[in-house]
Amino acid sequence: MKGNDVILRTVSRIVVFIILTFGVELFLSGHNNPGGGFIGGLVLSSALVLLYVVFDIETVHQGVPLDFKKVAAFGAMLAVLSGTAAAVLGHPFLSQGFGYFDLPIFGVTELTTVTIFEAGVALTVIGTVETIILSISKDV
Amino acid sequence: MVNTLMLIALILFSFTIVIAVYRIIRGPSKPDRVIALDMIGVNLLASIAVVSCLLETKAFMEVILILGILSFIGTIAFSKYIERGVIVERRHNR
Amino acid sequence: MNKFRGTGGTGATAAQFLLNLFIAFLWMLLLDEDKFRVTTFAAGFIVGIFIVFFMHRFFGTQFYLRRMFAIVKLMFIFISELVKSSWSVIGQILSPKLTIRPGIFRYDTVLESEGEVTTLSLLLTLTPGSVVMEVTEDGRGLYIHAMDIESSKQALIVQLKNFEKAIMEVTR
Amino acid sequence: MEVHMIILTGVLVTVAVYLLLSRNMIRMILGTAVLSHAVHLLLITMGGAAEGHVPLLGESDGPYVDALPQALILTAIVISFATTAFLLVLAYRTYEETGTDDLNYLRRVRRE
Amino acid sequence: MNNILVLPMVIPLLTGFVLFFLRPSVRAQKLVASLSILSLIAVSVRMLLKIRDAGILRLDFGGWKPPFGILFVGDSFAALLVLTTSIVSGLILFYAFAATERRHENMFFYPFSFFLVAGVNGSLLTGDLFNLFVCFEVMLLASYVLVTLGGGKSQLAESMKYVAINVVASWFFLVALAFLYGTIGTLNMAHISVRVAEAGQGPLLSAIAVIFLIVFALKAGLLLYFWLPGSYSSPPAPVAALFAALLTKVGVYAMFRVFTLIFYHDSSITHGLIGAMAVLTLAGGSLGAVAYKDIRVIASYNVVIAVGFMMLGLAVFNEAAFRGSVYYLIHDMVIKALLFLAVGSMILLTGESRIDRMSGLIRNYPLLGWLFFITMLSLAGIPPFSGFIGKVYTGLGAVEGGNYWLLLAGFLSSLFVLYSLLRIFMNCFWGETTITREEQRPLNKKKLIPLSLLGALTLAIGVGTQVLAPFVADAAHVLANPEIYIEAVLGEVQPDE
Amino acid sequence: MNADTIVEYTAAILMVTGGLMSLVSAIGLIRLPDVYTRSHAATKSSTLAVLLTLLGGFLYFWALERFISVRLLLGILFVFLTAPVAGHVIIRAAHRSGVKLADISKKDELAEAKERLMEEQNLERLNREKKNDSGV
Amino acid sequence: MLVVLGVFFPFAAAGLIPLLYRLIPNRRIGWFVMAVPLVLFAGLLSIVPGIAAGKTANVTVPWIPDAGIDLAFHIDGLSMIFGLLITGVGSLVVLYSIHYLSERESLGHFYAYLLLFMGAMLGVVFSDNLMVLYAFWELTSISSFLLIAFWYHRKGSRYGARKSMLITVFGGIGMLAGFLMLYSMTGTFSIRETITLAPELSEQPLYLAAMILVMLGAFTKSAQFPFHIWLPDAMEAPTPVSAYLHSATMVKAGIYLIARFTPIFGGESTWFWTVSLIGIVTLLWGSFNAVKQNDLKALLAYSTISQLGLIMSLLGFGSAALAAGTDAEQVLLAQAGFAALFYMVNHSTFKGLLFMIVGIVDHELGTRDIRRLGGLMALMPVSFTLAVIGSFSMAGLPPFNGFLGKEMFFQAAVTVSSGNPFTADGAALLFPVVGWIASVFTFIYCMIIVYRTFLGPRQPEKVDRLPHEAPKGMLVSPAVLALFVVGIFFFPNLAGKYLIGPAMPAVFPTLAGKPGLVPHIQAWHGFNTPLLMTIGVIAAGIILFVTFRHWRLIYRFPPFRWNLDTVYRGLIGGMETGSTLITKRYMSGNLRDYFVYIYVFFLAAAGGSLFLKGAFKPDFRMETIAVYEVTFVLIMTFAALAMPFVKSRITATLLNGVLGYSIAIFFIFFRAPDLALTQTVIETVTTVLFLLCFHFLPDWKPERAPARTKIINGLIALGAGAVVTGFALTVKGYVVFDSISGYFEDSYTLAGGKNIVNAILGDFRAFDTMLEVVVLFIAGIGVYTLIVLKAKKGGGDIEGK
Ligand code: NA
Ligand code: NA
């Protein structure tokens, strides 16, 4: 007797968007609120985990055609490079800068290089978590 | 008085969790245990809401939402594990 | 092939736009600002563009503003059903002697789309003494576990019909 | 708020070490997981009593609780996650190769 | 600003990522790896010279002054080991170019090696105790992956134990850090030292120091070495060589750092406990080295013996002994690499790993045989090879400090080293030749060159010790006088006072 | 007693009510005979309990600092949306993995359907085999 | 310059020989090799007059100045004797080997080793730096090792090589320790400086230890009882090697060392008694055992042991001079030292000669077993003559140099027994008595060499080949040595004046210049005690030789059969089996045992220092405690305690999840929202990982362990928990310092972030975060690698395409 995943799938489709939005918000607002690259990345990857559990690897891969290994590598490299950039510019390694800018749409916004660093962190987290889960799952 | 009421609520939630932990240990079936874990998740979430009010801080709102999200994901994962032994399939064969 | 694509593909672009707006709205709410700001909304919209772009292949469910209202309305139904069902279950739990006779029965719905069936199932699951266990492959048959099958099966079926009607009013 | 936390930590350590000494791989790995729970608790407890506000400026005017242990624990959590993930996969790969999840038998696995 | 200090860690890290992306082309990987190693060596030399000219260097990450931020501190001790790490790992990689199976190369063997080196260099340079933990983890995670590379039955079984034990060791590290932070409230090592000195290293701090001792003893294989022989004898030769050359040394280094800079006030630990552990390690390693017939296991127990020997310097606790240990550390990195590569080559050539299944190899592979012979002599501390000078200084320190039992244990152990390796040499290289010229597998130049370079290095260090002498003297001097290190780190900032 | 105090009390009472309901469903978790019935307790009363508490929290913050916590609202929405799904999925898993209904249960059409399907499949297979046999 | 050349020329040549051998792959290579010692010999000869006149040659090349280790070389009278022996006998041995070794042997290796040895040996005797001396000392052991195992495919060769290496390196390490102790007393590695500081040393606490350790080095190298056992087995080496290393030169390094250190340690009763007694015991034991040997080379080996003992004892006697009261006594005793050096030179000549003859016999007959030999006199007349010269000299008969030496030995023994600074008159009577007995045995084995080999009946049926006289080239070297054997007898004072005399100030610096220090040697000195003793030796020797058959059974008695070799083999074997037994016992390969070791050590070391050393000062103060916190503590305790006992891994994983989530709420109680967030997500993902992996693993079975194991596990676990708790409670009460984290509360101005934790992670301690990301990445790719690895092995590629 085969069943139908319709309930789970329909709800998950909605839920995933909520999680994703929440993840991005966590990532971006971490500087002043709880959150940040790690947690943002973790939440984003848990959204993907939900997709993998509810759907299957191939379906999700069609939707998100990413090589997560490379995402992870790129993220980690970005984190290291953001530190190196400061060194190249003559500051101590990993010096972060921040400032307040008046941007066209966003208004007065605080921009900091930490965000680049945190983006690296987030990408690594996403890439790694998915790599691990996919590696194990593909082994079945 | 408000605080006392909240403390009472918190204690009630924690008792619920104690019972759920008992259910996890007793079982008898796997779904029973998963239901109990799910229950713990949502009760923790409620507890945190109460604690937030007690401490008068908004810092834990994210945690509440995240707990909701994760207890859902966890329950789905456990259910799928119980059902198929595999929680992520390569291709859904149907 | 693409299992994410829901029923009907005509309104895909419009729906994406709607989804984007939804995200922007969500964003604004998340930021918890004291008053409404266009800039915040725009920032949310930009975030939404990224998310939708990133996830656009998943997209498919039609989202009309109308449905937004419907969803809100259904949520209120949910709440009321939830309260009722909880009360009933509490009563059963706290009754000194358990007299319930649980069981599983099949119900065939007239609803067609995935969204409709899902909504019905969610409602039903929150209704006193019933949980949807399986949806048949054709998406029409629901197996329902009832807490007390003898006393409430007929009442349940009547209720289901009402729900079906309400949902169809919203979706069609 | 510390004494009972400290005792709890002790309980967790006890359970973790007991699990660690098991023959079964999964038991052992769960032992390491509980160990890391214990040490995270220990870190936050040793960081001092929770007398202060959440370390978010603007939420309140302070005093704040010690934020440094929190940052350290975050790092520790992520690292123990990485390690646990690896250890788990290593366990099942070892089981696949050797055909046993009994650590006691692993010593008899000779070089091929 | 001394951004050069971070290069020994950042270069291998970035190299690791680049190599990761270059996975499809092994040739490109080799090219990048070679360039990276060369630059690493150049940077290390530059750093060493800079330290000679300018004293201890400091790099505050993000510009945050100690004790608040994380910092790297480069003194001669660290810089010498960084240089040795770079050279030795370079030669091992060079060997790996020729010896690694394509299968493993596709498994990111090179990136992981570079991550390992990054972790090692970071551990050597960091001036922050929690950062030391993190650097250890970088090193360990890379080692976890490398130790499983190959993935045979016994290898996975041993890896399992290796990983599990190191997880527990890391746990002890965190426990110790928790207690230390709870008492001292800071993480910067120099600052910890100041505070410990200020509070007087009472019984509680001494007890916490013992937990640190356990942590590093587990990493170094000091007394708690039982995980070592299994895990060092199962992975492929280049991996085993990397492990033997680098990993335990980091534990030894950390012990020297922590117990000379921070917890040097309680002699019952520094002299008593560490001395006892060192002697037991020497004894256990010596017994193990002669107990087995598998050449990889014999080599692994030799690692244990060396750890015991190096720790004698800390137990003796005077400048001469520190000098001895620094020399011995450098020597041991070189010679263990050579030993494990040589042993690995023997196994590669014969397909056997037991001494009773090999014979007369010297006729087929004379150069390999003589390199092994040199290794044996160097390990036994016979002049003019590199092991000699470390032995002399350690012995001298022990005599000066009146630690005759330590001296006895240390010197007797070199007899066991000699005996254990003689057994290999006589059984495997001497005796009737069993492989005919036709059946002998070729040992190509690409493998022999790094081996020979390592052999030349052990001779060069022995003969040219004078070149190293001023750096080693400075390293030992700083170890013996922690105030120099503290001054360099906290000189212009006075966090408490 | 101003309006805010009333709201605060309301919030606190909502929370206590939530706690009580939660406890009741926990009792249900102990008393009810099988996983299916227990899931009713968990997915419904427990969910409502949590929703009440979150609502209480929402009101409390509104009273305290006129703060509208979207995260709490979102949390409510989320629990609302996911709790029944979770209940459904667990129950389904339980049935699919063969967890028996309690003895007091009346009937199980799903199991019957599954058995029918199995019989049909068996029959089909037998027929196929027969056909193959005769073909040879 | 000559000095440096002397040491480095052989090394350079040793390096070049293998290359040269590629050009000249035959025995002619030997001629090039021979040039090395010959040139050096000539060079050394040229400075003999200068040295005899009291000059010395010095040169210092810096090596490790920071450590006080320099290549400091110094030639005085003492080193000169050895230098001449090394190069002189060396030349003859190379010459001999040219004819001895087959062209099929790898001559390149052989000569390289030989030259290596020669350089090392010269280094030993020329070094003025203790460390350099040690370096060359070990190098002689190594080259000896290589030469003994020249035929490394033979088991016996390997056995002998290993034995010699182990014993001599053992002694060498002891000697190194002794040197280090000397350094700690003097602050210098220079031997000459140490000698000048000698008077102040004897009061130092390390003096005695250093002395014994230096003696250990000397005794092992010079094959003194009980370390002599390696020498007979070293006879597996090609005979030229035996002649050179194991009789003429290397074994005399120990003699050199004792002589060299006499100025430092001499005059001490420990030194006197140890050196003399060990020497005399070795003399007796060696000669006694030589008699029973059937292998000619073994016989010569024991003979060498015995004669080295003789020389050693003489050095011991002589050392007493440095403590003697009057000048006359001093000079009289010092003459024992003179006798030692004189005997040593003699020994090198006649023993070298005998080895070469035995080599010739072996070479011609293919055996050295005296039970298969006999009557070779007629076939090999020249060899026979040379053998007689050598043997009779060794037996102490005139007109050979051995006679003079033996007389001087008896004289010295009598002198010491009749009075020395360390005992009353006559108490040392055992020296002449034992010396005399040993000489009787010496006489017997010398006769055995001559009679059993060259006289008596021929036994052609026991030999494969028809022997004939050796080629002329092979006879040259022994003949030259024979010439010395006879020559020194007739012109002993020439040697005394130019060779031995100049060495006396080096051994007895305080007696330098005293009249009579260099005695006048006379073959005929009237009927004194030594001569009577000699006559007694001959008489007793002849009787015992004739009746040998009847009393040789004595060797079967346990005390004589009891063999130090057995001890050595027992030690080695015992070590191997013992270590295997011990190591395999505790290195069980069982992870549980390893954890037990770790935690037991933790309990003992950390727990011990906490509870036993007064560190434990628990602080039970509780500021605020809420009921709900206690409830959550109970929840976690409940869940944790259940974990080990649940029957299914799913349940355990769920309980682990409960723990993780509960910790999140504790993080909330501790005002750590970021932590709570991370903890919940990580916990969920970890749980998902557990579930993913469970697919591949069987569910767990009940723990099958004996109750005892479970109780031990439980106790260790309880102990670990208690120790951690104890620590934490104590730390809680330790309030001395403020945390540094107050600084971070300015995070908004410093780093532009209001979330302090986030500012720490992203800025203040961003380096940790960066590395943590790397850790995560490595783990992820590591997992991938682990799994891909398997797929490759199975043949399929899981990556699909
Ligand atoms: Na963060
Ligand atoms: Na404290």
PDB file of N, CA, C and O in Angstrom, chain A residues 59-94:
ATOM      1  N   THR A  59      15.892  15.308  -6.613  1.00  0.00           N
ATOM      2  CA  THR A  59      14.927  16.397  -6.784  1.00  0.00           C
ATOM      3  C   THR A  59      15.506  17.712  -6.264  1.00  0.00           C
ATOM      4  O   THR A  59      15.450  18.741  -6.928  1.00  0.00           O
ATOM      5  N   VAL A  60      16.074  17.644  -5.075  1.00  0.00           N
ATOM      6  CA  VAL A  60      16.629  18.866  -4.508  1.00  0.00           C
ATOM      7  C   VAL A  60      17.800  19.343  -5.360  1.00  0.00           C
ATOM      8  O   VAL A  60      17.980  20.545  -5.570  1.00  0.00           O
ATOM      9  N   HIS A  61      18.565  18.398  -5.853  1.00  0.00           N
ATOM     10  CA  HIS A  61      19.726  18.796  -6.655  1.00  0.00           C
ATOM     11  C   HIS A  61      19.295  19.538  -7.911  1.00  0.00           C
ATOM     12  O   HIS A  61      19.965  20.447  -8.377  1.00  0.00           O
ATOM     13  N   GLN A  62      18.134  19.137  -8.449  1.00  0.00           N
ATOM     14  CA  GLN A  62      17.631  19.889  -9.608  1.00  0.00           C
ATOM     15  C   GLN A  62      17.294  21.310  -9.209  1.00  0.00           C
ATOM     16  O   GLN A  62      17.487  22.244  -9.974  1.00  0.00           O
ATOM     17  N   GLY A  63      16.771  21.449  -7.990  1.00  0.00           N
ATOM     18  CA  GLY A  63      16.418  22.789  -7.528  1.00  0.00           C
ATOM     19  C   GLY A  63      17.629  23.605  -7.133  1.00  0.00           C
ATOM     20  O   GLY A  63      17.721  24.794  -7.421  1.00  0.00           O
ATOM     21  N   VAL A  64      18.559  22.996  -6.486  1.00  0.00           N
ATOM     22  CA  VAL A  64      19.751  23.700  -6.012  1.00  0.00           C
ATOM     23  C   VAL A  64      20.981  22.998  -6.579  1.00  0.00           C
ATOM     24  O   VAL A  64      21.601  22.185  -5.923  1.00  0.00           O
ATOM     25  N   PRO A  65      21.334  23.304  -7.813  1.00  0.00           N
ATOM     26  CA  PRO A  65      22.430  22.550  -8.451  1.00  0.00           C
ATOM     27  C   PRO A  65      23.789  23.067  -8.000  1.00  0.00           C
ATOM     28  O   PRO A  65      24.509  23.688  -8.770  1.00  0.00           O
ATOM     29  N   LEU A  66      24.137  22.804  -6.742  1.00  0.00           N
ATOM     30  CA  LEU A  66      25.406  23.299  -6.225  1.00  0.00           C
ATOM     31  C   LEU A  66      26.278  22.124  -5.816  1.00  0.00           C
ATOM     32  O   LEU A  66      25.786  21.117  -5.316  1.00  0.00           O
ATOM     33  N   ASP A  67      27.580  22.291  -6.011  1.00  0.00           N
ATOM     34  CA  ASP A  67      28.516  21.327  -5.447  1.00  0.00           C
ATOM     35  C   ASP A  67      28.890  21.866  -4.069  1.00  0.00           C
ATOM     36  O   ASP A  67      29.655  22.815  -3.941  1.00  0.00           O
ATOM     37  N   PHE A  68      28.305  21.262  -3.044  1.00  0.00           N
ATOM     38  CA  PHE A  68      28.459  21.830  -1.702  1.00  0.00           C
ATOM     39  C   PHE A  68      29.888  21.747  -1.184  1.00  0.00           C
ATOM     40  O   PHE A  68      30.290  22.533  -0.346  1.00  0.00           O
ATOM     41  N   LYS A  69      30.633  20.775  -1.696  1.00  0.00           N
ATOM     42  CA  LYS A  69      32.045  20.730  -1.308  1.00  0.00           C
ATOM     43  C   LYS A  69      32.722  22.040  -1.675  1.00  0.00           C
ATOM     44  O   LYS A  69      33.473  22.624  -0.914  1.00  0.00           O
ATOM     45  N   LYS A  70      32.426  22.469  -2.889  1.00  0.00           N
ATOM     46  CA  LYS A  70      33.059  23.699  -3.365  1.00  0.00           C
ATOM     47  C   LYS A  70      32.520  24.914  -2.622  1.00  0.00           C
ATOM     48  O   LYS A  70      33.255  25.872  -2.376  1.00  0.00           O
ATOM     49  N   VAL A  71      31.232  24.861  -2.285  1.00  0.00           N
ATOM     50  CA  VAL A  71      30.677  25.957  -1.492  1.00  0.00           C
ATOM     51  C   VAL A  71      31.448  26.071  -0.179  1.00  0.00           C
ATOM     52  O   VAL A  71      31.868  27.159   0.227  1.00  0.00           O
ATOM     53  N   ALA A  72      31.643  24.911   0.452  1.00  0.00           N
ATOM     54  CA  ALA A  72      32.354  24.918   1.733  1.00  0.00           C
ATOM     55  C   ALA A  72      33.771  25.449   1.553  1.00  0.00           C
ATOM     56  O   ALA A  72      34.236  26.308   2.317  1.00  0.00           O
ATOM     57  N   ALA A  73      34.452  24.946   0.535  1.00  0.00           N
ATOM     58  CA  ALA A  73      35.831  25.378   0.310  1.00  0.00           C
ATOM     59  C   ALA A  73      35.872  26.870   0.027  1.00  0.00           C
ATOM     60  O   ALA A  73      36.714  27.607   0.560  1.00  0.00           O
ATOM     61  N   PHE A  74      34.927  27.306  -0.792  1.00  0.00           N
ATOM     62  CA  PHE A  74      34.903  28.727  -1.132  1.00  0.00           C
ATOM     63  C   PHE A  74      34.666  29.566   0.118  1.00  0.00           C
ATOM     64  O   PHE A  74      35.330  30.585   0.333  1.00  0.00           O
ATOM     65  N   GLY A  75      33.745  29.091   0.946  1.00  0.00           N
ATOM     66  CA  GLY A  75      33.443  29.832   2.166  1.00  0.00           C
ATOM     67  C   GLY A  75      34.639  29.939   3.081  1.00  0.00           C
ATOM     68  O   GLY A  75      35.012  31.025   3.533  1.00  0.00           O
ATOM     69  N   ALA A  76      35.265  28.801   3.314  1.00  0.00           N
ATOM     70  CA  ALA A  76      36.413  28.810   4.227  1.00  0.00           C
ATOM     71  C   ALA A  76      37.528  29.676   3.653  1.00  0.00           C
ATOM     72  O   ALA A  76      38.196  30.428   4.363  1.00  0.00           O
ATOM     73  N   MET A  77      37.700  29.576   2.352  1.00  0.00           N
ATOM     74  CA  MET A  77      38.742  30.364   1.707  1.00  0.00           C
ATOM     75  C   MET A  77      38.418  31.850   1.826  1.00  0.00           C
ATOM     76  O   MET A  77      39.314  32.670   2.057  1.00  0.00           O
ATOM     77  N   LEU A  78      37.149  32.164   1.682  1.00  0.00           N
ATOM     78  CA  LEU A  78      36.737  33.562   1.797  1.00  0.00           C
ATOM     79  C   LEU A  78      37.060  34.104   3.187  1.00  0.00           C
ATOM     80  O   LEU A  78      37.576  35.212   3.334  1.00  0.00           O
ATOM     81  N   ALA A  79      36.790  33.270   4.192  1.00  0.00           N
ATOM     82  CA  ALA A  79      37.075  33.699   5.566  1.00  0.00           C
ATOM     83  C   ALA A  79      38.572  33.980   5.734  1.00  0.00           C
ATOM     84  O   ALA A  79      38.961  34.996   6.307  1.00  0.00           O
ATOM     85  N   VAL A  80      39.385  33.077   5.216  1.00  0.00           N
ATOM     86  CA  VAL A  80      40.834  33.274   5.356  1.00  0.00           C
ATOM     87  C   VAL A  80      41.279  34.480   4.532  1.00  0.00           C
ATOM     88  O   VAL A  80      42.077  35.305   4.986  1.00  0.00           O
ATOM     89  N   LEU A  81      40.743  34.559   3.324  1.00  0.00           N
ATOM     90  CA  LEU A  81      41.170  35.653   2.440  1.00  0.00           C
ATOM     91  C   LEU A  81      40.768  37.012   3.002  1.00  0.00           C
ATOM     92  O   LEU A  81      41.496  37.995   2.830  1.00  0.00           O
ATOM     93  N   SER A  82      39.613  37.078   3.671  1.00  0.00           N
ATOM     94  CA  SER A  82      39.215  38.370   4.223  1.00  0.00           C
ATOM     95  C   SER A  82      40.230  38.831   5.253  1.00  0.00           C
ATOM     96  O   SER A  82      40.475  40.021   5.410  1.00  0.00           O
ATOM     97  N   GLY A  83      40.822  37.847   5.958  1.00  0.00           N
ATOM     98  CA  GLY A  83      41.885  38.213   6.880  1.00  0.00           C
ATOM     99  C   GLY A  83      43.143  38.620   6.146  1.00  0.00           C
ATOM    100  O   GLY A  83      43.826  39.576   6.522  1.00  0.00           O
ATOM    101  N   THR A  84      43.418  37.897   5.078  1.00  0.00           N
ATOM    102  CA  THR A  84      44.630  38.191   4.322  1.00  0.00           C
ATOM    103  C   THR A  84      44.546  39.559   3.665  1.00  0.00           C
ATOM    104  O   THR A  84      45.559  40.261   3.557  1.00  0.00           O
ATOM    105  N   ALA A  85      43.348  39.928   3.248  1.00  0.00           N
ATOM    106  CA  ALA A  85      43.191  41.221   2.586  1.00  0.00           C
ATOM    107  C   ALA A  85      43.678  42.343   3.492  1.00  0.00           C
ATOM    108  O   ALA A  85      44.399  43.244   3.060  1.00  0.00           O
ATOM    109  N   ALA A  86      43.295  42.245   4.776  1.00  0.00           N
ATOM    110  CA  ALA A  86      43.751  43.270   5.716  1.00  0.00           C
ATOM    111  C   ALA A  86      45.266  43.301   5.772  1.00  0.00           C
ATOM    112  O   ALA A  86      45.893  44.369   5.793  1.00  0.00           O
ATOM    113  N   ALA A  87      45.867  42.115   5.763  1.00  0.00           N
ATOM    114  CA  ALA A  87      47.322  42.049   5.837  1.00  0.00           C
ATOM    115  C   ALA A  87      47.946  42.677   4.600  1.00  0.00           C
ATOM    116  O   ALA A  87      48.946  43.398   4.675  1.00  0.00           O
ATOM    117  N   VAL A  88      47.329  42.417   3.458  1.00  0.00           N
ATOM    118  CA  VAL A  88      47.856  42.983   2.223  1.00  0.00           C
ATOM    119  C   VAL A  88      47.785  44.511   2.263  1.00  0.00           C
ATOM    120  O   VAL A  88      48.682  45.205   1.790  1.00  0.00           O
ATOM    121  N   LEU A  89      46.730  45.014   2.869  1.00  0.00           N
ATOM    122  CA  LEU A  89      46.561  46.464   2.954  1.00  0.00           C
ATOM    123  C   LEU A  89      47.402  47.088   4.067  1.00  0.00           C
ATOM    124  O   LEU A  89      47.294  48.271   4.344  1.00  0.00           O
ATOM    125  N   GLY A  90      48.203  46.249   4.718  1.00  0.00           N
ATOM    126  CA  GLY A  90      49.119  46.801   5.705  1.00  0.00           C
ATOM    127  C   GLY A  90      48.588  46.844   7.119  1.00  0.00           C
ATOM    128  O   GLY A  90      49.197  47.430   7.993  1.00  0.00           O
ATOM    129  N   HIS A  91      47.427  46.217   7.338  1.00  0.00           N
ATOM    130  CA  HIS A  91      46.909  46.135   8.697  1.00  0.00           C
ATOM    131  C   HIS A  91      47.253  44.774   9.270  1.00  0.00           C
ATOM    132  O   HIS A  91      47.606  43.868   8.528  1.00  0.00           O
ATOM    133  N   PRO A  92      47.144  44.616  10.570  1.00  0.00           N
ATOM    134  CA  PRO A  92      47.352  43.270  11.108  1.00  0.00           C
ATOM    135  C   PRO A  92      46.354  42.306  10.500  1.00  0.00           C
ATOM    136  O   PRO A  92      45.219  42.696  10.196  1.00  0.00           O
ATOM    137  N   PHE A  93      46.790  41.083  10.368  1.00  0.00           N
ATOM    138  CA  PHE A  93      45.946  40.038   9.811  1.00  0.00           C
ATOM    139  C   PHE A  93      44.589  40.026  10.514  1.00  0.00           C
ATOM    140  O   PHE A  93      44.505  40.171  11.726  1.00  0.00           O
ATOM    141  N   LEU A  94      43.541  39.868   9.716  1.00  0.00           N
ATOM    142  CA  LEU A  94      42.165  39.783  10.214  1.00  0.00           C
ATOM    143  C   LEU A  94      41.634  41.082  10.821  1.00  0.00           C
ATOM    144  O   LEU A  94      40.684  41.065  11.585  1.00  0.00           O
TER     145      LEU A  94
END
